[in-house]
Tab-separated table of C-alpha atoms in Angstrom:
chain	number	residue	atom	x	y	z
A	1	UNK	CA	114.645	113.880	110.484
A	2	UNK	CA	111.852	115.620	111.999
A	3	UNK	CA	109.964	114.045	114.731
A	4	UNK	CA	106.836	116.542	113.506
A	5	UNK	CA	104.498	115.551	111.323
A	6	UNK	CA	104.416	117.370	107.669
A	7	UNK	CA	101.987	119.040	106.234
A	8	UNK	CA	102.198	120.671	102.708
A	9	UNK	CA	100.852	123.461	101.790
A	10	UNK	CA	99.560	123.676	98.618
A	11	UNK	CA	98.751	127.361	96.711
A	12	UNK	CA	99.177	129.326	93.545
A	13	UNK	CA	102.511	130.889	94.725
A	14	UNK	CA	102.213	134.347	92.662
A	15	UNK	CA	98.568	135.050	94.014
A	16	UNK	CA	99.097	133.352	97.681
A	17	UNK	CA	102.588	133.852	98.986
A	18	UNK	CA	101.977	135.722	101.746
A	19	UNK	CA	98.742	133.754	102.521
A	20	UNK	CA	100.607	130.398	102.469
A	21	UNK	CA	103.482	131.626	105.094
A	22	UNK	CA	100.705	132.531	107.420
A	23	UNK	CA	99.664	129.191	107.208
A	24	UNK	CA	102.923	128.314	107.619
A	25	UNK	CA	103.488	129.856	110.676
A	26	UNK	CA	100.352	129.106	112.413
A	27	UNK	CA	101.312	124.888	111.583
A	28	UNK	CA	104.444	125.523	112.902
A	29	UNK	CA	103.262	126.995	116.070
A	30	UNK	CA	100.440	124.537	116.330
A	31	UNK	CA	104.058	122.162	115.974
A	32	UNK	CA	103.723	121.320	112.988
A	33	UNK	CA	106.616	121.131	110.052
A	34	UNK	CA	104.955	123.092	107.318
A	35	UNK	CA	106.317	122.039	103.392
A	36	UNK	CA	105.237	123.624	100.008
A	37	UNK	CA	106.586	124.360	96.914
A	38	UNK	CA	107.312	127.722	95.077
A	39	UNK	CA	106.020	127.376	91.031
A	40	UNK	CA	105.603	130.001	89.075
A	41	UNK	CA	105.529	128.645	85.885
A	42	UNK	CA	108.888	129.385	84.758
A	43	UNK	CA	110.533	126.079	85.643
A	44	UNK	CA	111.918	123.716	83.215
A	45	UNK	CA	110.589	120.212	82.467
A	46	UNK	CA	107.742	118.435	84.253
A	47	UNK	CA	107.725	118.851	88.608
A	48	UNK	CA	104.805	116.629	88.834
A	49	UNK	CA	107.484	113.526	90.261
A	50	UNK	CA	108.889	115.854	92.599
A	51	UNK	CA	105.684	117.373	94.096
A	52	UNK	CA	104.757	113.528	94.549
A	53	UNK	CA	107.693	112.792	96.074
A	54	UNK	CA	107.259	115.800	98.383
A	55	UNK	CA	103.740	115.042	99.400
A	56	UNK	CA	104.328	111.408	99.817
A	57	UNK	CA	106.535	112.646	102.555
A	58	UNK	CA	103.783	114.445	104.255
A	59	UNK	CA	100.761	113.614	106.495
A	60	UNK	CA	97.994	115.785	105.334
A	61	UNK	CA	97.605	118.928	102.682
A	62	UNK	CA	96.645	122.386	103.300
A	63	UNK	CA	95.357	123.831	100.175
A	64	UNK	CA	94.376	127.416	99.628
A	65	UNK	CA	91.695	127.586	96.657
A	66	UNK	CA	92.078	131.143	95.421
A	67	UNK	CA	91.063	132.728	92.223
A	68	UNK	CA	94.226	131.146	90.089
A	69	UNK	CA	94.963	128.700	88.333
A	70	UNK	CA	98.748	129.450	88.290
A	71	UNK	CA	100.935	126.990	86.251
A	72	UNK	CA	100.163	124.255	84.627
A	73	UNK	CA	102.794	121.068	83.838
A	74	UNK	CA	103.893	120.685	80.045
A	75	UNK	CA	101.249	117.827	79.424
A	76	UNK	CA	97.886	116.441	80.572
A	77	UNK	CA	97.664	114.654	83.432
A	78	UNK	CA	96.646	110.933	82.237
A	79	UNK	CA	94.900	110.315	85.330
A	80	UNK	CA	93.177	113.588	86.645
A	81	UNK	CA	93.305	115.586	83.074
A	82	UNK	CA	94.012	119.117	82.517
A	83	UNK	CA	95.055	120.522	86.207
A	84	UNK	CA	97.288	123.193	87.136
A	85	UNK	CA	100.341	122.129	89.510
A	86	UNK	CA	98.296	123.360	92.894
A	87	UNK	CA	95.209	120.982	91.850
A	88	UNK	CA	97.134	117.821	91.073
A	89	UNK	CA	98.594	118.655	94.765
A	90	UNK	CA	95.526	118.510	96.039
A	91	UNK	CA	94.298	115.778	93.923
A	92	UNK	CA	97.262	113.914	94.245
A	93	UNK	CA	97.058	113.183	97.720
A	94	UNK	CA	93.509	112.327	98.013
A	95	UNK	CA	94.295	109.686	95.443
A	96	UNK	CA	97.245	108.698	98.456
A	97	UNK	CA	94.567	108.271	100.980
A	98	UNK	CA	96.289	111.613	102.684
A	99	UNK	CA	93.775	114.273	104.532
A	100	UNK	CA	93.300	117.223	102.364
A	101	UNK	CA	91.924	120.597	104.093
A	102	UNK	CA	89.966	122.663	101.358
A	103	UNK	CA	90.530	126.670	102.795
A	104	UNK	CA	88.453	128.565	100.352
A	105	UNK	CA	89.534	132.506	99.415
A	106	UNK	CA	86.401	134.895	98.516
A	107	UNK	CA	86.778	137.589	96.325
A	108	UNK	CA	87.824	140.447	99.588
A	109	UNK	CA	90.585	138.102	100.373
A	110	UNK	CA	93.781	139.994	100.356
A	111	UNK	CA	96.132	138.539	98.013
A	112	UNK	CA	99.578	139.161	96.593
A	113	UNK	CA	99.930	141.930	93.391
A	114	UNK	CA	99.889	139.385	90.218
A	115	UNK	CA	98.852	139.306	87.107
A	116	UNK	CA	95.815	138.548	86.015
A	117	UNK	CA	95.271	135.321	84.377
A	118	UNK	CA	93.434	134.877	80.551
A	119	UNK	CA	90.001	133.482	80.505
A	120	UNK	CA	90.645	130.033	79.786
A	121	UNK	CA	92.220	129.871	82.823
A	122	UNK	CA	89.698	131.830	84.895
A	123	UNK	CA	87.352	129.142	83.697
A	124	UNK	CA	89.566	126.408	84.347
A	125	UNK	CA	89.760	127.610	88.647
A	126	UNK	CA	86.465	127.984	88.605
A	127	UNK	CA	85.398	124.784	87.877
A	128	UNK	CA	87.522	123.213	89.740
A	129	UNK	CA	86.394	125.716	92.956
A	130	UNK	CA	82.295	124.193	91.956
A	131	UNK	CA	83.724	120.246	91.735
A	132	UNK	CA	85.755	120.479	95.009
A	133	UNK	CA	82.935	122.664	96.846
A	134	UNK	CA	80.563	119.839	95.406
A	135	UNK	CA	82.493	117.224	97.129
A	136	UNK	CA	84.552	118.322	100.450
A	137	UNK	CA	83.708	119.152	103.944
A	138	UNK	CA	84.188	123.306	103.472
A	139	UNK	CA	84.851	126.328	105.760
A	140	UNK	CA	83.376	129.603	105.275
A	141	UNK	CA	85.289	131.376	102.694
A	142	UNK	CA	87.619	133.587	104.076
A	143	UNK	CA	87.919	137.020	103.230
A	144	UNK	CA	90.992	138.231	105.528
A	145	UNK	CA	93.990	137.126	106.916
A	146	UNK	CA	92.736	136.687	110.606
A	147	UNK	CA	89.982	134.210	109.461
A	148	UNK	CA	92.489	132.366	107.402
A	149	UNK	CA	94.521	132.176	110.922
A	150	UNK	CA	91.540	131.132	112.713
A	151	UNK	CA	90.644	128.529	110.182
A	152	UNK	CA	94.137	127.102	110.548
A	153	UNK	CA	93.008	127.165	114.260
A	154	UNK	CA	90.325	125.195	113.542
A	155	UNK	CA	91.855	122.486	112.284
A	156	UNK	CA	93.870	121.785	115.994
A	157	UNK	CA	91.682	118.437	116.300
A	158	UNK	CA	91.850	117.153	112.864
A	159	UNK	CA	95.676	117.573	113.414
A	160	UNK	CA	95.367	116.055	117.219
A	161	UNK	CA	94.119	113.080	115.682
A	162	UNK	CA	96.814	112.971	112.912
A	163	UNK	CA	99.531	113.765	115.711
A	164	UNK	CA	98.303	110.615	117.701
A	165	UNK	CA	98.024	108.465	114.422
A	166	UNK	CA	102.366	109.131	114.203
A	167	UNK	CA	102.199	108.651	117.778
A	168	UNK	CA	100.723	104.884	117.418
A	169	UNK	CA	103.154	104.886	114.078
A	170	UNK	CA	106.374	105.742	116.106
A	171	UNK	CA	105.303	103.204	119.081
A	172	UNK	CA	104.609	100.094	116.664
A	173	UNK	CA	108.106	100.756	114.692
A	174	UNK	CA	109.933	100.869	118.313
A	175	UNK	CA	108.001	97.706	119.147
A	176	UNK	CA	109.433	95.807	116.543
A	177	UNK	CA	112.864	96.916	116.753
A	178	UNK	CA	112.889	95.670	120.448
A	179	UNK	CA	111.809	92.658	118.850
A	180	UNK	CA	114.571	92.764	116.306
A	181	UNK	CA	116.862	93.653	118.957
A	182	UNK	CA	115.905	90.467	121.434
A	183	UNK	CA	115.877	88.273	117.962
A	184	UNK	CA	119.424	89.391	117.211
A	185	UNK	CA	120.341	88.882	120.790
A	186	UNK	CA	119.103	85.077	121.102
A	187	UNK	CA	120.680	84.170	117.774
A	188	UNK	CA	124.011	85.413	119.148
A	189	UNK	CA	123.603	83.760	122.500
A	190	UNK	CA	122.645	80.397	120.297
A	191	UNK	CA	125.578	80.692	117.962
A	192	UNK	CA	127.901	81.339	120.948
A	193	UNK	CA	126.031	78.370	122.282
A	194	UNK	CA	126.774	76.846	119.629
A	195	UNK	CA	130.233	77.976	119.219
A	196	UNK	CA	131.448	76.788	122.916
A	197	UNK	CA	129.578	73.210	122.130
A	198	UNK	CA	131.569	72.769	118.738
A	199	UNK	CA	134.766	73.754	120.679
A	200	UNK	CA	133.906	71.409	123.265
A	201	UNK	CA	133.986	68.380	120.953
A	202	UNK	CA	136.885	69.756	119.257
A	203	UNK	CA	138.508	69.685	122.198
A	204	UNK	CA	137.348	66.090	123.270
A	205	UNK	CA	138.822	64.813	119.690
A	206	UNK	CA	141.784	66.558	120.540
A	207	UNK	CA	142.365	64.455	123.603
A	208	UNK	CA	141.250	61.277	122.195
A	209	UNK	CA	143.657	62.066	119.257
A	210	UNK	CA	146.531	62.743	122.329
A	211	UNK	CA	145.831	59.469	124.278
A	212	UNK	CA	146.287	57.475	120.804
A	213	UNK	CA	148.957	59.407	119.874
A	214	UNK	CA	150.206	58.238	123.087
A	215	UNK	CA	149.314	54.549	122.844
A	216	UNK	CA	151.243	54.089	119.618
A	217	UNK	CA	154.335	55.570	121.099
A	218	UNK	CA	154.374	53.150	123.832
A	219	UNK	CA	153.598	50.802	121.705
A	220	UNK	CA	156.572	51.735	119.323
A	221	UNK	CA	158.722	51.885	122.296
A	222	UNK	CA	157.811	47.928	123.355
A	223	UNK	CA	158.076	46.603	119.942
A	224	UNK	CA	161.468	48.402	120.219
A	225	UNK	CA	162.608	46.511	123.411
A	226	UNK	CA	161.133	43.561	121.832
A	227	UNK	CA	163.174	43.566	118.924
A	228	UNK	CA	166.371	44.449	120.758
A	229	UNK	CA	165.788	41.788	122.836
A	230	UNK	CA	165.394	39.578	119.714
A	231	UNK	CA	168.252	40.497	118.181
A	232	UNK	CA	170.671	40.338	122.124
A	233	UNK	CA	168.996	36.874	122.124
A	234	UNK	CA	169.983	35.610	118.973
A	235	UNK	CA	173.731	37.080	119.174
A	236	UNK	CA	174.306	35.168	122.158
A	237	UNK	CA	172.881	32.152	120.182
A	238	UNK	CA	175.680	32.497	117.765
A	239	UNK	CA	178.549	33.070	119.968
A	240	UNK	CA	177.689	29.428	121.855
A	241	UNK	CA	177.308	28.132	118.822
């Protein structure tokens, strides 16, 4: 496992492929382990689980808001509605509490050859560009590659902060397994403690049990003479007689 934070990048991957790895590389040289997922809209079943799963695993989301919609899962969302698989991304992790960065694409923004989408979902990008515009801290949309590279830039203390927040993670989780540690120690020393003082005792017992043992020997052994002498006694009894 990585001892980088994540951050996923989320984008429409037939408009923004070549946007998304410069993002990509500028995380990763800002040291950063950059994540995302490639949908197209040809995959089979629903991926909503998995792109949970995969942001769940991550401390913040990138997303670049293009013109797209790009695909969309098989059914509506109960909980955010109709969204394509980029905007539950993005939707999906502000629901988790994660940091979402907004990076907005203007219309000179060079993108990847694709094809163009119907009007429905024209419609459907562009509201969601007014609601998240309405309600996010935004950059100045970005109209070429070196601005989306600066933007990434930008974001150096937002990510500073996150970096420290793992930072105070990692030290609290090494805190308490020292603690586990010492507690596993000092119930070993106890139990060997214990151990050595239940030997002891045994020990003791198995003295005591020797010097009985011992007694009723001897004691055998004079009821022995006794009897012999009993029995010499009363032979030479007889013979006078």
């Amino acid at each position: 496992m990585s001892p980088r934070p994540a951050i996923f990048i989320s984008a429409v991957s037939g408009e923004l492929r070549s946007a998304r790895q410069l993002v990509a590389n500028t995380l990763t040289f800002l040291g950063y382990d950059p994540e995302w997922q490639d949908i197209f809209g040809t995959e089979e079943g629903d991926l909503r689980a998995m792109l949970s799963r995969r942001i769940d695993a991550c401390k913040g989301v990138v997303q670049l808001v293009g013109k797209c919609y790009g695909a969309e899962p098989p059914t509506i969302d109960q909980q955010f509605g109709r969204v394509s698989y980029s905007q539950y991304e993005a939707l999906y992790a502000t629901n988790k509490g994660k940091k979402v960065w907004y990076l907005f694409l203007d219309e000179d923004f060079p993108t990847d050859p694709h094809e163009e989408e119907n009007e429905e979902k024209q419609r459907l990008q562009k509201d969601y560009r007014a609601r998240v515009k309405a309600n996010s801290h935004l950059f100045h949309p970005l109209s070429s590659r070196e601005g989306l590279e600066a933007s990434v830039l930008k974001l150096r203390d937002d990510l500073t902060r996150l970096r420290r927040g793992v930072k105070r993670w990692a030290a609290f989780v090494a805190v308490l397994l020292l603690l586990s540690v010492a507690l596993t120690i000092w119930l070993l020393e106890s139990q060997h403690q214990a151990n050595k003082k239940t030997s002891q005792q045994l020990q003791a017992l198995q003295e005591k049990f020797e010097k009985l043992q011992e007694g009723v020997n001897s004691f055998a052994e004079v009821q022995n003479k006794v009897r012999q002498e009993q029995l010499g006694n009363s032979f030479r009894s007889s013979l006078k007689n």
